[in-house]
Short mmCIF file of C-alpha atoms in Angstrom, two decimals:
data_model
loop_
_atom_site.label_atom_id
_atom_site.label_comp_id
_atom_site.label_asym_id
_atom_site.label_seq_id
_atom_site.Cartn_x
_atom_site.Cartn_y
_atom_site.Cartn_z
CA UNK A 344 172.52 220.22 107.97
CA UNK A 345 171.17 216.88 108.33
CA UNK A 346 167.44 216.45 108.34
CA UNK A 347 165.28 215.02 111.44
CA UNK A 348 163.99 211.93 110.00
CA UNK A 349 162.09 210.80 113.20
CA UNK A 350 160.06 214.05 112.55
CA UNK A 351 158.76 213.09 109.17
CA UNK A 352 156.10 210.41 108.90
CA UNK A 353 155.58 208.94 105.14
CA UNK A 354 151.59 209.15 104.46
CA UNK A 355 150.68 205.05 103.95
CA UNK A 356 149.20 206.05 100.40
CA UNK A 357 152.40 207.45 99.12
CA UNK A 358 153.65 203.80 99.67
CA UNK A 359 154.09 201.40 96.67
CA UNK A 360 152.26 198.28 97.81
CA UNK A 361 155.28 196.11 95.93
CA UNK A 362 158.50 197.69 96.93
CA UNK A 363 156.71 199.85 100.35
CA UNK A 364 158.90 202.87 98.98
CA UNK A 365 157.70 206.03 98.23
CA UNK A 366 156.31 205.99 94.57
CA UNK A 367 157.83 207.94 91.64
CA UNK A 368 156.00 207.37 89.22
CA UNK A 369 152.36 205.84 90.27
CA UNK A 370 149.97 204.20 88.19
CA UNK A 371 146.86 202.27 88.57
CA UNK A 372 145.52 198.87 87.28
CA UNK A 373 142.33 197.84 86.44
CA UNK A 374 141.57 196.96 89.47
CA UNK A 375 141.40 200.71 90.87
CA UNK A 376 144.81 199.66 92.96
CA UNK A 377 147.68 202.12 92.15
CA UNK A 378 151.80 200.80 92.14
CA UNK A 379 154.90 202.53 91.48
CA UNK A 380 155.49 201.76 87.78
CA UNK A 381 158.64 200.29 87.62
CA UNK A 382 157.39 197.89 90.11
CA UNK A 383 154.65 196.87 88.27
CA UNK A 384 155.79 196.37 85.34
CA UNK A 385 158.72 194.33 86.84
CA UNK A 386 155.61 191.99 88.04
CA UNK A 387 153.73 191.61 85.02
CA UNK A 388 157.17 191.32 82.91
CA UNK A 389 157.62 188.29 84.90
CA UNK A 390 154.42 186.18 83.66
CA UNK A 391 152.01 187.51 86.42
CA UNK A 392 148.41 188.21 85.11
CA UNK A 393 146.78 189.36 88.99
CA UNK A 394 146.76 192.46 90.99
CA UNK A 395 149.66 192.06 93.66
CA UNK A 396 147.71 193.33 96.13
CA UNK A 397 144.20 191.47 95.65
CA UNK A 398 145.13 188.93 93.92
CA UNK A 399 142.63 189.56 91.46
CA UNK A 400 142.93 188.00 87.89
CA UNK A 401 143.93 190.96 85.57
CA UNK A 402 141.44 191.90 82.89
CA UNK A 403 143.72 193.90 81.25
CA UNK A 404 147.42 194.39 81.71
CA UNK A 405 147.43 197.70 81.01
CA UNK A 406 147.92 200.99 83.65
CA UNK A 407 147.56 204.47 83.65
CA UNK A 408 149.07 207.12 85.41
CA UNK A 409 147.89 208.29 88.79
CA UNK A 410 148.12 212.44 88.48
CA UNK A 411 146.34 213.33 91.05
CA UNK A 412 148.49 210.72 93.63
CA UNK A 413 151.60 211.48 91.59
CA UNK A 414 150.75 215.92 92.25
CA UNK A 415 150.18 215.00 95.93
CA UNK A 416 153.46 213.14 96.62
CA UNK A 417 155.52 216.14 94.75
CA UNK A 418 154.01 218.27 96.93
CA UNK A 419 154.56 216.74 100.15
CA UNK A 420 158.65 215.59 99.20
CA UNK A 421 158.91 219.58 98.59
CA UNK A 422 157.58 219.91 101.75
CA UNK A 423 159.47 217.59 103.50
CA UNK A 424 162.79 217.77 101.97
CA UNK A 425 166.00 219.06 103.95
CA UNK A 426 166.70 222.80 102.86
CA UNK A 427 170.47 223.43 102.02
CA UNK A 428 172.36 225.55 105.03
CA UNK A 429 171.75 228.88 102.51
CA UNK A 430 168.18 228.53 102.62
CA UNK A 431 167.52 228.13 106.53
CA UNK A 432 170.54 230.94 106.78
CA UNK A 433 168.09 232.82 104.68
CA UNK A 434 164.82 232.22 106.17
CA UNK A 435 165.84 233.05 109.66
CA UNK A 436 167.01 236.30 108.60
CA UNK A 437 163.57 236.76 106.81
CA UNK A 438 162.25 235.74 110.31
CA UNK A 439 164.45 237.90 111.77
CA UNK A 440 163.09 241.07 109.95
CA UNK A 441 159.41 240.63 110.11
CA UNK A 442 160.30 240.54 114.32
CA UNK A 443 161.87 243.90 114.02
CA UNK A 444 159.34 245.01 111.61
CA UNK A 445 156.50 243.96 114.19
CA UNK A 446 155.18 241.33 111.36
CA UNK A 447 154.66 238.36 113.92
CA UNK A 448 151.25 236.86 112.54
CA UNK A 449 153.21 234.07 110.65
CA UNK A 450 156.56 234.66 111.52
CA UNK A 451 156.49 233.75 115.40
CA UNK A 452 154.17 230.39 113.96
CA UNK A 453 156.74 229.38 111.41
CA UNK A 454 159.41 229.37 114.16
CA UNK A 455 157.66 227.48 116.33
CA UNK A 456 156.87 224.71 113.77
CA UNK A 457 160.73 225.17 113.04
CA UNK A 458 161.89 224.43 116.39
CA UNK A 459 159.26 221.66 116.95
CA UNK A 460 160.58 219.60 114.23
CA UNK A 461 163.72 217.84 116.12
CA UNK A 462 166.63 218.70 117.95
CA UNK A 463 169.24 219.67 114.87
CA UNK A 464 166.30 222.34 113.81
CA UNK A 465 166.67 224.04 117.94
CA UNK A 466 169.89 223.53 117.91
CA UNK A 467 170.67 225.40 114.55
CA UNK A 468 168.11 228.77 115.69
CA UNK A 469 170.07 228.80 119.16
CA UNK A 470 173.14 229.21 117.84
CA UNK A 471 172.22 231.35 114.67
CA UNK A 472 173.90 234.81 115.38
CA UNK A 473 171.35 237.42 116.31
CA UNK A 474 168.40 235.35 116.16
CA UNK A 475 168.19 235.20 120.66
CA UNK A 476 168.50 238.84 120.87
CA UNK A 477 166.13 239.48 118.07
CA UNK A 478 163.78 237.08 120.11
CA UNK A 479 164.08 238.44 123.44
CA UNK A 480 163.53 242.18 122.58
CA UNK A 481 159.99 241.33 121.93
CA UNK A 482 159.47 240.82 125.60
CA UNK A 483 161.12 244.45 126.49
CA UNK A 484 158.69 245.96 124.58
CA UNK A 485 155.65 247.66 126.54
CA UNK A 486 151.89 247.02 125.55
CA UNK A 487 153.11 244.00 123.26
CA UNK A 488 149.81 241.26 122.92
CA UNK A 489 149.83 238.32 125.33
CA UNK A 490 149.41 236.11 122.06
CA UNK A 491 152.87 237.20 120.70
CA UNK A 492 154.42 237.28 123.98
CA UNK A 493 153.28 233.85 124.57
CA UNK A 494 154.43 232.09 121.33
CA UNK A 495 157.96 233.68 122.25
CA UNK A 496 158.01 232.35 125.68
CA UNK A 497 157.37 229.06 124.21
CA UNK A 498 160.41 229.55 121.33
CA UNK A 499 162.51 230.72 124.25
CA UNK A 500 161.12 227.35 126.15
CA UNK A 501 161.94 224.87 123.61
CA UNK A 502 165.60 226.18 122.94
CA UNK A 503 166.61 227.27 126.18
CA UNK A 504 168.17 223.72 127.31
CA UNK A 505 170.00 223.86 124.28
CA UNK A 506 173.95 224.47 125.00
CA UNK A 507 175.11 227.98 125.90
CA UNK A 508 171.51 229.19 125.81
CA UNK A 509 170.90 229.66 128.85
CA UNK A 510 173.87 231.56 129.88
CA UNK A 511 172.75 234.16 126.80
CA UNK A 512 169.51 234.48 127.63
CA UNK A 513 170.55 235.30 131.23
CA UNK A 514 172.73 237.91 129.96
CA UNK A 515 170.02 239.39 128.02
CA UNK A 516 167.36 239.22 130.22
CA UNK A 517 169.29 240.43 133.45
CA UNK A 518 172.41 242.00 131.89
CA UNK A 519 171.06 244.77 130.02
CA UNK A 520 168.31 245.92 132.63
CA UNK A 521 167.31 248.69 133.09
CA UNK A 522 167.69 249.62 129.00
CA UNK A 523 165.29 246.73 128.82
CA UNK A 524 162.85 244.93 131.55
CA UNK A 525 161.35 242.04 130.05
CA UNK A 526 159.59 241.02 133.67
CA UNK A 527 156.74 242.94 132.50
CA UNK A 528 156.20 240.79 129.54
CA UNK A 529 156.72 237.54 131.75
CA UNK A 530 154.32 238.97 134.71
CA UNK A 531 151.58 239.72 131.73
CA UNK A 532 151.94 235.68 130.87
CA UNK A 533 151.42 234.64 134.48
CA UNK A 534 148.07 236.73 134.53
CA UNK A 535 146.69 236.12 131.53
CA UNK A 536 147.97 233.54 129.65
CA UNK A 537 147.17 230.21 129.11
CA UNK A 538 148.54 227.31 131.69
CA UNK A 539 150.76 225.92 128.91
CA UNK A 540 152.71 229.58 128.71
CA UNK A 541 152.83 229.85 132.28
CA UNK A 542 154.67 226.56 132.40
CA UNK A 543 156.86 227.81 129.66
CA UNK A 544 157.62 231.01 131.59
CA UNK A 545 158.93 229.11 134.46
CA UNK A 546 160.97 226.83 132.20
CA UNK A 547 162.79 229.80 130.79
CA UNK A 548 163.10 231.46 134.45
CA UNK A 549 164.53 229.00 136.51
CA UNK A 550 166.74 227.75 133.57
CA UNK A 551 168.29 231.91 133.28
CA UNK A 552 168.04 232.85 136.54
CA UNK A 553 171.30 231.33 137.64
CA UNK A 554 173.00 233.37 140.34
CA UNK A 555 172.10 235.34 142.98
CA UNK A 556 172.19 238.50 141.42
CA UNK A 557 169.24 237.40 139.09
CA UNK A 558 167.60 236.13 141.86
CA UNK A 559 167.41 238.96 143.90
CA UNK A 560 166.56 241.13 140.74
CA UNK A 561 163.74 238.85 140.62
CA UNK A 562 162.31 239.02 143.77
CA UNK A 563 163.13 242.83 143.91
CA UNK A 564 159.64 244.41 145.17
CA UNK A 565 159.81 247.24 142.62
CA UNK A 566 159.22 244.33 140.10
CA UNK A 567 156.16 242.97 141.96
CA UNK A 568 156.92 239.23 140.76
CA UNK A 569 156.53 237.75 143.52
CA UNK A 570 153.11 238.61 144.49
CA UNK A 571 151.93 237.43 141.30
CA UNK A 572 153.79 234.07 141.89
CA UNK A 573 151.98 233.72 144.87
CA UNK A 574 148.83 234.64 143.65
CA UNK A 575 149.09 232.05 141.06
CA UNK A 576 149.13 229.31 143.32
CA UNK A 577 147.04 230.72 145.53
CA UNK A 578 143.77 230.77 142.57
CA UNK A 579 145.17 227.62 140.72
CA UNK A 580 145.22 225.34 143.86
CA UNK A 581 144.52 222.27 141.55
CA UNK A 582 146.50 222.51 139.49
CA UNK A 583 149.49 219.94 140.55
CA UNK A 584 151.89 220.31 137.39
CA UNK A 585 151.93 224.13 138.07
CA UNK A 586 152.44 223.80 141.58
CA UNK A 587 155.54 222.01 140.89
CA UNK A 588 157.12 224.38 138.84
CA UNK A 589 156.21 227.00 140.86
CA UNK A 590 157.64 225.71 144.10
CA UNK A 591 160.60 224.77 141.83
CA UNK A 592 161.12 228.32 140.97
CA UNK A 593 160.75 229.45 144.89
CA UNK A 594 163.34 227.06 145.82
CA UNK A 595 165.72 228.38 143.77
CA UNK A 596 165.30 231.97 144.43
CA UNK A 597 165.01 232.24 147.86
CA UNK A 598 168.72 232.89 148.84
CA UNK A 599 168.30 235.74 151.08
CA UNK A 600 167.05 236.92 154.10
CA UNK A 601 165.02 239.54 152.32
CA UNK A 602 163.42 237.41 149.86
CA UNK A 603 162.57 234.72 152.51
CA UNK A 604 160.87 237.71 154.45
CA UNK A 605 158.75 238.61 151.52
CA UNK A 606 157.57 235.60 150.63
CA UNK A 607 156.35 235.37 154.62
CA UNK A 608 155.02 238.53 154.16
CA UNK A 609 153.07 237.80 150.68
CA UNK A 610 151.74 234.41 152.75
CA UNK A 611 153.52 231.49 151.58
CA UNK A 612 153.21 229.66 155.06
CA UNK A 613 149.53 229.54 154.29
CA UNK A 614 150.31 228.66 150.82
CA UNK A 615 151.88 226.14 151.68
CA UNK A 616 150.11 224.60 154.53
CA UNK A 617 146.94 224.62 152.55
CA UNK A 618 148.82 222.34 149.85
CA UNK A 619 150.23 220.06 152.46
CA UNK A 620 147.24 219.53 154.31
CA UNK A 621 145.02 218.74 151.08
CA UNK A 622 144.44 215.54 150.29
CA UNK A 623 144.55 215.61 146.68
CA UNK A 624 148.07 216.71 146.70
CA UNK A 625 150.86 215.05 144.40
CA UNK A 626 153.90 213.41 146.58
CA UNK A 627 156.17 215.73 144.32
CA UNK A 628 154.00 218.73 145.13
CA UNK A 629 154.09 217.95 148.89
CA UNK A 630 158.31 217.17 149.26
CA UNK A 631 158.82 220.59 147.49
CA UNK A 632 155.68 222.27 149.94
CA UNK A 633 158.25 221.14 152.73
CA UNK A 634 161.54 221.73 151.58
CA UNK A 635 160.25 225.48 150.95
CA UNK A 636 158.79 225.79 154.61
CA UNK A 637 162.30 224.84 155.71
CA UNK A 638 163.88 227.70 153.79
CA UNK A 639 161.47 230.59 154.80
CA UNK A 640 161.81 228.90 158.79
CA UNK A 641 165.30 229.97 158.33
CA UNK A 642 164.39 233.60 159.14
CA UNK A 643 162.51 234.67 162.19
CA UNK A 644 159.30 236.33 160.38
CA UNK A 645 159.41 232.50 158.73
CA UNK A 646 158.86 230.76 162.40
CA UNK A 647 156.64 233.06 163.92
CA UNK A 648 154.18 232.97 160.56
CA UNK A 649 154.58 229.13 160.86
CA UNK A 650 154.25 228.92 164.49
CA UNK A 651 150.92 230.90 164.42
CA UNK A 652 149.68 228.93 161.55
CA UNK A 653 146.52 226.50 163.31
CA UNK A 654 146.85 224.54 159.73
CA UNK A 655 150.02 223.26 160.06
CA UNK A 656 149.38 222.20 163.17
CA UNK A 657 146.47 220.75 163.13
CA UNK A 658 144.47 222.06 165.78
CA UNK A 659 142.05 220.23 168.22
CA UNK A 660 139.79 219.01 166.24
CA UNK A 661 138.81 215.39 166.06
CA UNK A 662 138.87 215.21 162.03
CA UNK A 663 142.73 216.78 162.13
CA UNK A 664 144.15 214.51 165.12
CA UNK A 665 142.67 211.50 163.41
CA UNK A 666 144.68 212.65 160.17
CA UNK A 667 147.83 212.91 162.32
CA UNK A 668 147.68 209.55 162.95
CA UNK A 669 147.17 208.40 160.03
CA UNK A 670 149.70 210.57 158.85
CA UNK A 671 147.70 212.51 156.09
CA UNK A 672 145.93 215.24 158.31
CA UNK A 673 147.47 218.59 159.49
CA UNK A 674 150.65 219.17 157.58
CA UNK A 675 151.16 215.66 156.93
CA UNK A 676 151.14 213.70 160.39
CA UNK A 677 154.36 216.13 162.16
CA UNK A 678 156.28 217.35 159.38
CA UNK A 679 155.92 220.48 160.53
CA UNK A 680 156.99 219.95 163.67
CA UNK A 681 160.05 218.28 162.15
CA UNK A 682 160.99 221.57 160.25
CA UNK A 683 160.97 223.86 163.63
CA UNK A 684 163.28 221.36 165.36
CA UNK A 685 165.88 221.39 162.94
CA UNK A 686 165.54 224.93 161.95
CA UNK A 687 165.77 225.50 165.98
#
């Protein structure tokens, strides 16, 4: 297994100032400046008396060696270099067992730093055998501390686009219910976590949740997800990166009558007029606040929430028929309107 290299950044002291490689062997002149020594001895071999860097005449040709310099480069190249196939093999099994031994305190950090690193690094704990299901069961466990479940939301996060992941997570997620729910774990997140895990939580939903049996285990009401969905947009309202995702997510599960019903029922007209209407509202944000009303119009609790909705359209009001025509007021100058004529 190759190593990253774009990952690894060479501190600028571990240079040699002659050859710009990483030193060996480093010693310093007289002049306080330190070189890798074969390089500067090539130089003064060669009938140089100055400092290659400063250009100072040398006092005195001679060098000693920089310990200290020469301590912190062997650390860092131990650090750095590219462990044979054996010893990742054997340090995600060591991962492995401090999961299932509930260690996670520097486990679940190591992984993370793991998976960070580059591509080859995801690539090689996706498809490591075990390692996703020994992941995952963390979430199916009851009572387990937002911190942990968040760190494994964002492992899941970073490896989930890599090939075939997706299709295993969604088998382990959805597939094995009801001997394990992880919903729980992922509702928990998107109440208490930070914004960064909620992000990574939708990430790793919409990538899984990729037919419309999953989607309707989703928005099952005996897993109360999608009130908390709602609610999340509803108390974040400005926050526009979440409100993408979010609206993301709804467009892909609302396939059926009973989920668009729901949602009507939890109040995602208002939701959603309240985003269109604001001012302060990203383009992306808006498009996906519109493509959404169109899908819950599609039912008839969908039409009559939207048709009794005075945001979306506008009102009387001299403020809101001035917006209309400059098409930012209301629900964004007749969109609205444009939805219930093609929905009929």
């Amino acid at each position: 297994m190759g190593r990253d290299e774009l990952c690894i950044t060479v501190p600028s002291l571990f240079h040699c100032p002659i050859s710009l490689d990483v030193m060996n062997s480093p010693v310093s002149l007289c002049t306080g400046v330190t070189y890798d020594r074969s390089s500067i001895q090539h130089w003064l071999e060669s009938g140089h008396d100055t400092c290659p860097a400063t250009m100072q005449v040398l006092s005195s040709k001679d060098f000693v060696p920089n310990l200290t310099l020469r301590r912190l480069i062997n650390l860092w190249t131990s650090s750095t270099s590219s462990p044979s196939p054996a010893d990742l093999e054997e340090k995600v099994i060591v991962w492995m067992e401090e999961i299932n031994s509930a260690k996670f305190e520097r486990c679940l950090d190591s992984i993370v730093e793991f998976v960070s690193r580059g591509e080859v690094n995801r690539r090689f704990l996706a498809t490591f055998d075990g390692f996703l299901e020994t992941i995952v069961g963390v979430l199916s466990v009851n009572g387990m501390q937002i911190r942990v479940l968040e760190t494994v939301i964002r492992i899941l996060s970073l490896i989930v686009l890599e090939n075939g992941v997706n299709e295993k997570l969604h088998k382990l997620i959805f597939k094995s219910y009801p001997n394990s729910n992880c919903l729980p774990s992922f509702i928990s997140i998107l109440r208490n976590g930070s914004l960064e895990s909620k992000m990574a939580c939708f990430t790793v939903l919409e990538s899984v949740t990729t037919d419309n049996e999953s989607k309707r285990f989703i928005a099952g009401v005996e897993n109360n997800f999608l009130p908390v969905i709602i609610h999340l947009i509803k108390i974040d309202n400005d926050d526009q990166e979440l409100h993408d995702v979010v609206l993301s997510f709804l467009i892909a599960v609302s396939v059926t009558r009973s989920i668009k019903s729901q949602l009507v029922q939890l109040g995602i007209v208002e939701v959603l007029s309240n985003i269109m209407s604001s001012q302060n509202a990203a383009i992306s944000v808006v498009e996906k606040s519109l493509k959404m009303m169109s899908i819950v119009c599609t039912c008839a609790d969908g039409r009559s929430a939207l048709s009794s909705d005075q945001k979306c359209w506008g009102g009387d009001s001299e403020e809101t028929n001035e917006g209309l025509e400059n098409g930012n007021g209301g629900c964004r100058g007749g969109a609205v309107e444009h939805v219930l004529f093609v929905q009929g």
